[in-house]
Coordinates of C-alpha atoms in Angstrom, one line a residue:
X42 CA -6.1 -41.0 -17.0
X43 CA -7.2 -38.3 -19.2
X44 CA -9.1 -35.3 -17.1
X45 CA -7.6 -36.5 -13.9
X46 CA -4.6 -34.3 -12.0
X47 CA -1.3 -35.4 -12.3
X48 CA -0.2 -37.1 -8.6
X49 CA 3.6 -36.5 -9.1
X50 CA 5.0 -33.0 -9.0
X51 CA 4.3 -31.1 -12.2
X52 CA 7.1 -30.0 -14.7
X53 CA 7.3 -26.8 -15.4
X54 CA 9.1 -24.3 -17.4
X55 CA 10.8 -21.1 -16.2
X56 CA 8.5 -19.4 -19.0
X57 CA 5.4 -21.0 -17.6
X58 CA 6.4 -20.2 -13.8
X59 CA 6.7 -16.6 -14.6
X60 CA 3.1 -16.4 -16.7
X61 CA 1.8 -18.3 -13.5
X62 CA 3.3 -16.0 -10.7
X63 CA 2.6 -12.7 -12.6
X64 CA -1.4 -14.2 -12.4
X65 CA -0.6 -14.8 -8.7
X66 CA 0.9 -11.1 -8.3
X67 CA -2.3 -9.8 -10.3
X68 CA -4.6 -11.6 -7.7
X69 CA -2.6 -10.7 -5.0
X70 CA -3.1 -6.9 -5.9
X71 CA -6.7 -6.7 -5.9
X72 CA -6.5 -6.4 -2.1
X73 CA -4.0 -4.0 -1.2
X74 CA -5.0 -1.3 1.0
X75 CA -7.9 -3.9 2.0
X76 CA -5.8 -6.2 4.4
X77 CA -3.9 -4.0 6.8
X78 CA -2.3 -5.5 9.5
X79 CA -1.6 -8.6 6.9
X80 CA 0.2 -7.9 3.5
X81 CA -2.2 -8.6 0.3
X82 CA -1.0 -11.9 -0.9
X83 CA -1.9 -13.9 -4.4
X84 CA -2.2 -17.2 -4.4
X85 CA -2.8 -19.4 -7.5
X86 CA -3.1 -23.5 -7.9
X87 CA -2.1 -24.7 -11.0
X88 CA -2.8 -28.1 -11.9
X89 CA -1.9 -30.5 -15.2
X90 CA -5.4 -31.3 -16.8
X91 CA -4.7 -33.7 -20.2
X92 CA -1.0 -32.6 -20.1
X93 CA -1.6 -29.1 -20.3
X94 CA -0.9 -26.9 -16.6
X95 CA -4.1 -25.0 -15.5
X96 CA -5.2 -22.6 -13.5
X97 CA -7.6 -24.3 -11.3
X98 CA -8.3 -22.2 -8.3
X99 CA -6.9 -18.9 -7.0
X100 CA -7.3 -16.3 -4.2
X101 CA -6.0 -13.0 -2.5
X102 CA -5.9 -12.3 1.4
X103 CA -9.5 -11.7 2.0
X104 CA -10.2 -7.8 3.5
X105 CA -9.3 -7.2 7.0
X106 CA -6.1 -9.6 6.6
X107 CA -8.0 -13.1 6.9
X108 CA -8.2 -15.9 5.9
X109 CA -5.0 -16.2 4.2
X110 CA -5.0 -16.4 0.3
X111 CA -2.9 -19.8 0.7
X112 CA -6.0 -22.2 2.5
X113 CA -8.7 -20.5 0.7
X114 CA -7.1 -21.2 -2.7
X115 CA -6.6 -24.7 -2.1
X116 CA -10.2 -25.1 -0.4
X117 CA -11.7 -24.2 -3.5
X118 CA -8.9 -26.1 -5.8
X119 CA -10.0 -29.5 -3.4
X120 CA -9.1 -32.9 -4.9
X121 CA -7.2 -30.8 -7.8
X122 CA -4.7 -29.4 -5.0
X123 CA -3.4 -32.8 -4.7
X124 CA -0.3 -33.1 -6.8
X125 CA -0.4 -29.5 -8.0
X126 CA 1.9 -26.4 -7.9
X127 CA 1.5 -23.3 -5.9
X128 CA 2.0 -20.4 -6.4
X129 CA 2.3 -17.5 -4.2
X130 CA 4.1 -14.1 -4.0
X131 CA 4.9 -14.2 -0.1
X132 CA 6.7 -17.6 1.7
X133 CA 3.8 -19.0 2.9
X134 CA 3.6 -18.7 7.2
X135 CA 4.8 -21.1 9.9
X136 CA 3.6 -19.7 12.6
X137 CA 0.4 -19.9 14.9
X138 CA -1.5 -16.7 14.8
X139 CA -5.4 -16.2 14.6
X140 CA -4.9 -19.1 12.5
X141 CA -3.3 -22.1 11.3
X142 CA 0.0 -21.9 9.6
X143 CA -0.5 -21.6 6.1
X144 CA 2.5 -24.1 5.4
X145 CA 0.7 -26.7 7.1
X146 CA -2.5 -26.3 4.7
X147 CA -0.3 -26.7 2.1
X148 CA 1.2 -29.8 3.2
X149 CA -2.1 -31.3 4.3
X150 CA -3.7 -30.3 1.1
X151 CA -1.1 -32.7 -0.8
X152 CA 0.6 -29.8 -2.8
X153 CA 4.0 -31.6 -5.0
X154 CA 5.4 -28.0 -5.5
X155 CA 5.6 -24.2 -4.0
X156 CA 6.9 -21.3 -5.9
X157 CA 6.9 -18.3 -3.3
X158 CA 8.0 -14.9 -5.3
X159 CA 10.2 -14.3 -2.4
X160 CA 10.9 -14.6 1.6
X161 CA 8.4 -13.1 4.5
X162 CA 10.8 -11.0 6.2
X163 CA 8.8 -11.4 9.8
X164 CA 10.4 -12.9 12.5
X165 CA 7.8 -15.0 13.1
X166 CA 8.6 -16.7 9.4
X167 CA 11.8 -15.9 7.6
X168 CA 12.7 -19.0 5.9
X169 CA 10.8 -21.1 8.1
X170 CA 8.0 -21.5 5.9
X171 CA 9.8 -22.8 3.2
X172 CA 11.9 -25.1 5.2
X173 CA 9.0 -26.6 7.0
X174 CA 7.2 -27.3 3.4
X175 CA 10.9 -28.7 2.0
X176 CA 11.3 -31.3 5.4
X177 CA 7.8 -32.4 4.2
X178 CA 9.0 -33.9 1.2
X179 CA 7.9 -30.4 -1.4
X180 CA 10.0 -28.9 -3.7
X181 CA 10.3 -25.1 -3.5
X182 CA 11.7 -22.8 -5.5
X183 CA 12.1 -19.0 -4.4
X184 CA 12.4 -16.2 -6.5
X185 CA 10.3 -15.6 -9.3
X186 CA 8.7 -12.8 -9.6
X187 CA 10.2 -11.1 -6.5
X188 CA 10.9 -7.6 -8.1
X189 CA 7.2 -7.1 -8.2
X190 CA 7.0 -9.1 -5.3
X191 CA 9.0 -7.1 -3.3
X192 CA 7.3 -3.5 -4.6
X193 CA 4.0 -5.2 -3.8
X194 CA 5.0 -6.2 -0.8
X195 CA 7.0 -3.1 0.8
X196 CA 4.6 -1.9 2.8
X197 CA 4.3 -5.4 4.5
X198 CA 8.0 -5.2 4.4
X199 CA 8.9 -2.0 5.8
X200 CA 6.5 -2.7 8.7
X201 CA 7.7 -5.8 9.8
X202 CA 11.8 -4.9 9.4
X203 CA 11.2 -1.4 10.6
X204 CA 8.4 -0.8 12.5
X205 CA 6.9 1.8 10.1
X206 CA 4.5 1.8 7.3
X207 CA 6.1 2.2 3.3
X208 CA 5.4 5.7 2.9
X209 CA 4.7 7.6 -0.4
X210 CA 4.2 11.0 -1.3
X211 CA 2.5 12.2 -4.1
X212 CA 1.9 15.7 -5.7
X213 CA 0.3 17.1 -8.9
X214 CA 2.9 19.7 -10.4
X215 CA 2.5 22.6 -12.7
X216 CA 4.9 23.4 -15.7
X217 CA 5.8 26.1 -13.7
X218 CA 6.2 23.8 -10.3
X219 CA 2.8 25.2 -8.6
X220 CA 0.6 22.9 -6.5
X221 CA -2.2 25.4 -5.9
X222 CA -3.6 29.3 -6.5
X223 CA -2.6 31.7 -4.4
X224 CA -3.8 31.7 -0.8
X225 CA -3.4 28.6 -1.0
X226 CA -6.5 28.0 -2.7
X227 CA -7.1 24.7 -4.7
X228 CA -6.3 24.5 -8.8
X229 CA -7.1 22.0 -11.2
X230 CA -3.6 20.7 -12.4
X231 CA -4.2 17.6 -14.0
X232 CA -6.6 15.8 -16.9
X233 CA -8.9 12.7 -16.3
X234 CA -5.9 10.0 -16.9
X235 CA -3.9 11.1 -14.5
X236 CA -6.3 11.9 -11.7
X237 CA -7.9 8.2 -12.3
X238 CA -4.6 6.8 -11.7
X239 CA -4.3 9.1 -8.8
X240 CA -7.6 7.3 -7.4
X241 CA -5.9 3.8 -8.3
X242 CA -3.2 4.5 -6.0
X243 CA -5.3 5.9 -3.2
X244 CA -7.4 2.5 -3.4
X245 CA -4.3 0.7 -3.3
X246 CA -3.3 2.0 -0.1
X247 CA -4.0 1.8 3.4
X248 CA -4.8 5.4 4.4
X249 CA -4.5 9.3 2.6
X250 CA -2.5 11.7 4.8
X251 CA -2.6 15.3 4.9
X252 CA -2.1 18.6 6.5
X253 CA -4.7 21.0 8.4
X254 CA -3.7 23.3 5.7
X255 CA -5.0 21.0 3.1
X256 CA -8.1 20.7 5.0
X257 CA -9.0 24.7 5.4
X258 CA -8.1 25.1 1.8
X259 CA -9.5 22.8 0.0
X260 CA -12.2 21.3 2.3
X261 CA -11.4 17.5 0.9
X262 CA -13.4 14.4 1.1
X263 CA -10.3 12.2 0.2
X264 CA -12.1 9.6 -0.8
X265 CA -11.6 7.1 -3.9
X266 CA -13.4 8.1 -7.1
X267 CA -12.7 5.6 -9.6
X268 CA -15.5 4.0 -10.9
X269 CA -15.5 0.5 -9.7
X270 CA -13.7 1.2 -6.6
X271 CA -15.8 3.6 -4.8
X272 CA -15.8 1.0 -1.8
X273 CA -12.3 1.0 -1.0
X274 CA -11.8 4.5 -0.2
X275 CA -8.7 3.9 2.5
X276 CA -8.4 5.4 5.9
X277 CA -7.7 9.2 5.9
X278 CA -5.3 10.9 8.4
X279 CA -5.0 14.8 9.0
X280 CA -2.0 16.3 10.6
X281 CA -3.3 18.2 13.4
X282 CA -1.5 19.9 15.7
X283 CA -4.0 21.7 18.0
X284 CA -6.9 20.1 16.8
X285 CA -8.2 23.0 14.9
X286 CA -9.9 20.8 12.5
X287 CA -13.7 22.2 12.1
X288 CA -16.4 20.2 12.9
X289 CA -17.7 21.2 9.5
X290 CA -15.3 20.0 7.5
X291 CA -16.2 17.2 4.9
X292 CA -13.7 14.6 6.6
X293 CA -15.9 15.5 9.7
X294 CA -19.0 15.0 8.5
X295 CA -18.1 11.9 7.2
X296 CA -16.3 10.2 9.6
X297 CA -19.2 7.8 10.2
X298 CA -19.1 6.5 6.9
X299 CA -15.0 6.5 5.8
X300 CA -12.6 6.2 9.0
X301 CA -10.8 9.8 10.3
X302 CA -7.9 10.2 12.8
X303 CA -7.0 13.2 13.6
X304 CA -3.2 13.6 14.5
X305 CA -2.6 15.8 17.2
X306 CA 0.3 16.9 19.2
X307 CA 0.3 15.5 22.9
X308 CA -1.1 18.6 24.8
X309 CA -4.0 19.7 22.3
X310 CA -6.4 20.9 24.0
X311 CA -9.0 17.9 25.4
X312 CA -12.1 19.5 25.1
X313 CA -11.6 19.3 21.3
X314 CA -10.6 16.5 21.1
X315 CA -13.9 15.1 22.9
X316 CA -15.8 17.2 20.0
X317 CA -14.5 15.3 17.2
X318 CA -15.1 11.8 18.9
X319 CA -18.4 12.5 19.7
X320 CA -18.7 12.9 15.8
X321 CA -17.0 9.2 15.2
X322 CA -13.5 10.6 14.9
X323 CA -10.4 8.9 16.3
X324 CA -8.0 11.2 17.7
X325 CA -4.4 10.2 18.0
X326 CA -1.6 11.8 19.9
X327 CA 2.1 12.6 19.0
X328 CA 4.8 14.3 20.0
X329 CA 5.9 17.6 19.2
X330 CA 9.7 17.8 17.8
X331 CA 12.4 20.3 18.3
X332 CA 10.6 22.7 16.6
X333 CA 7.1 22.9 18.0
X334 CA 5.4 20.7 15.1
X335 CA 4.2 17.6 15.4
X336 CA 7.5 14.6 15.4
X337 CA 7.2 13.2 11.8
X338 CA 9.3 10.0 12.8
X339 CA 7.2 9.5 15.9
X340 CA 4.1 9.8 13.7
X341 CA 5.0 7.0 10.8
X342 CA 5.8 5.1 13.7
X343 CA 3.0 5.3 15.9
X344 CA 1.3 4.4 12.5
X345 CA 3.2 1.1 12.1
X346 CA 2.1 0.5 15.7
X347 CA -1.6 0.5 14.7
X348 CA -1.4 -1.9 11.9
X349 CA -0.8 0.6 8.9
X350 CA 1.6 -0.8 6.0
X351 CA 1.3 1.8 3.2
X352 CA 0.1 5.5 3.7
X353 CA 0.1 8.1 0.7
X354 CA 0.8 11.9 1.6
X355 CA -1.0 13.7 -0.8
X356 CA -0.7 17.9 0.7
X357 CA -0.3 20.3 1.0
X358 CA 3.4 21.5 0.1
X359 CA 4.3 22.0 3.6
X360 CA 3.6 18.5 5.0
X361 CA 5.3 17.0 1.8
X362 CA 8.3 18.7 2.5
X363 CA 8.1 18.0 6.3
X364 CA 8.0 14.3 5.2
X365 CA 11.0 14.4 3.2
X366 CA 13.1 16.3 5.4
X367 CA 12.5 14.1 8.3
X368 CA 13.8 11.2 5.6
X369 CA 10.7 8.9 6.1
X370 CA 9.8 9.2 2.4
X371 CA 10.4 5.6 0.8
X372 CA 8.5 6.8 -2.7
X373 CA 7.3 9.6 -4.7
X374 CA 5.2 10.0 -7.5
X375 CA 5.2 13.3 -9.4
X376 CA 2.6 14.3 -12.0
X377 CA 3.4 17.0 -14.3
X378 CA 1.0 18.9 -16.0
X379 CA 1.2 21.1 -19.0
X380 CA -0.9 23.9 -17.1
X381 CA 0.9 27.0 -15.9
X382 CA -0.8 28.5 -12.5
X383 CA 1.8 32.1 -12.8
X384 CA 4.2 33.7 -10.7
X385 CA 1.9 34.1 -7.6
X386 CA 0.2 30.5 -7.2
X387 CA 1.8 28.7 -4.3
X388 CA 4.9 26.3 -4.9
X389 CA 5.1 22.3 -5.2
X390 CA 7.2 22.2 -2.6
X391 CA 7.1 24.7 0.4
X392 CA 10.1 26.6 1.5
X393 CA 12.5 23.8 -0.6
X394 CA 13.7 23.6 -4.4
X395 CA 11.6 21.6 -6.8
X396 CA 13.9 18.9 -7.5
X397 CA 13.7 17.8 -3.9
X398 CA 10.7 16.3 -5.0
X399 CA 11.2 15.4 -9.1
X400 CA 15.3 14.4 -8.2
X401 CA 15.1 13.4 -4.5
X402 CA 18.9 12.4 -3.7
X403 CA 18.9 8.5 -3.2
X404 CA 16.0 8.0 -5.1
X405 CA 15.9 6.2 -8.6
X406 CA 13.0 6.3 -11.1
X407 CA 10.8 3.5 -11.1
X408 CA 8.3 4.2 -13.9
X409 CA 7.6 6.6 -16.1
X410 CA 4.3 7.4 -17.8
X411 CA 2.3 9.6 -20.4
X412 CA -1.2 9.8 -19.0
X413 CA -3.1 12.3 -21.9
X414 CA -1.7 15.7 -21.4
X415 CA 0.0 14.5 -18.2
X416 CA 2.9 12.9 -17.5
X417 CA 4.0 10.2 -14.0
X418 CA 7.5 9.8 -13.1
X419 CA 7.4 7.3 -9.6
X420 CA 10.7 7.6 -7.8
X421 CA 12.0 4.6 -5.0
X422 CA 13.6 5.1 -2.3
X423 CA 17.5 3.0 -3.4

């Protein structure tokens, strides 16, 4: 009947499932840094309207982690679910949470066929998803799109297999491999293209992490600039040892209006700690490590505990390189500029060579890009 959905299981090419998922990976990225605990997932229905597949509904995890992008794309596909394909870059959930199992809406929704981009790697799920929609008579098929998937994915990933957020570091670089005046005192490396994508990336993520010595330099607000996206400024974290933050800072003043927490080592003095509350900051307590600073590993962890999947160190030198040595570093991101700060402006990379940042040993580049003057080379952890 022409107009009316298909009620067997559509056909589909392998050309036409990859055009269909990469919309489903599109949707799905819209919401990262915006669902933490819950990865960002994208979820399209396609349905066969006069012989020709269609789009006909499609959602992403809605902010704060819920509802699921699987139930509220087939609420609004309704009658047109029935019959349809889905697809979705994350195995859809078994399991009972806050909510119903998102395998059982797609059963009960009447969906013929599921294309996941790849497996959910939590316990809780892990195949079972899939084998609960294939005992209920659909056909699924696994694997398209899971490269992108699986980068999209990684902070959802690394959380759930290792109990840690997906951990990036990223760094604006002089042709000479400075970071900032000397001092340190803060330097305009890069043009407009490359600091917009810098904002893209601190959208996409779950919280900005620095060091106190960021903070007294510079005096951030860390928040995103990019036009359009000015609401999604992510969670921002300062390495703290002693809690010498001042209540004057920017990130202080603010704290009401973008979330701050304070990382401080476990015997920082209470009293200032008490100051910064009373101002709407959380303060957070870590260990110290063999050598008196705060325990990187300990930190990323106590991270994971509280929900974070993807955090973006952005400074200063000294925290960047206290990342990488402690080997929690899963990807960097290196943007080179054409400017030349001289012979006294502070280095990259504190105390380390260069290309332990630009040629990080197990690391393999991931993209490369010229933005204006500017140029991105991402790196992934092997």
């Amino acid at each position: 009947m022409s107009g009316r959905p298909v009620p067997s299981a559509p056909v589909l090419s392998p050309r036409e499932d990859e055009l269909f998922m990469a919309e489903a990976l599109k949707v799905g990225q819209t919401g990262l840094g915006r669902t933490w605990p819950n990865p960002s997932v994208g979820a399209v229905v396609v349905q066969h309207v006069d012989g020709v597949p269609r789009v006909v509904s499609s959602a992403a995890t809605a902010a704060t982690g819920r509802p699921h992008a699987e139930p509220q794309a087939l609420a609004a596909a309704g009658e047109l679910a029935r019959g349809s394909t889905l697809y979705v870059t994350l195995e859809p959930c078994s399991h009972h949470g806050r909510t119903p199992p998102c395998a059982d809406a797609v059963i009960n929704a009447g969906v013929a066929r599921v294309v996941a981009a790849i497996e959910d790697p939590d316990h809780r799920v892990k195949g079972r998803g899939v084998a609960r929609l294939r005992a209920a008579g659909i056909w699924v098929t696994v694997g398209v799109g899971a490269e992108q998937a699986l980068s999209d994915h990684a902070g959802h990933i690394r959380r759930v297999t290792e109990g840690r957020p997906h951990v990036l570091v990223k760094m604006a670089v002089s042709a000479d491999g400075k970071a900032a005046h000397a001092g340190p005192k803060p330097a305009v490396v890069t043009g407009a293209e490359a600091r917009a994508r810098a904002h893209l990336m601190r959208a996409h993520t779950d919280a900005i992490l620095v060091g106190l010595g960021t903070v007294l330099a510079d005096d951030p607000m860390l928040t995103c600039r990019l036009e359009g996206f000015e609401a999604r400024s992510p969670v921002r974290l300062v390495l703290d040892a002693e809690l010498d933050i001042p209540l004057t800072a920017a990130l202080v003043r603010t704290a009401c209006d973008v979330p701050l927490w304070v990382i401080a080592a476990e015997d920082a003095p209470a009293h200032r700690a008490a100051a910064l509350n009373e101002r709407g900051v959380e303060v957070l307590r870590a260990p110290r490590g063999a050598d008196g600073h705060i325990n990187i590993p300990a930190v990323v962890k106590l991270l994971g505990l509280l929900g974070l999947t993807r955090i973006m160190v952005e400074g200063g030198p000294t925290t960047a390189a206290r990342f990488l040595d402690a080997g929690v570093v899963d990807e960097v991101a290196v943007f080179r500029s054409p400017v030349i700060l001289g012979p006294d402006a502070y280095p990259a990379l504190a105390g380390r060579p260069l290309i332990r940042l630009t040629q990080p040993v197990g690391f393999a580049e991931v993209e490369r890009a010229e933005l204006g003057a500017d140029h991105l080379v991402r790196l992934w952890r092997r």
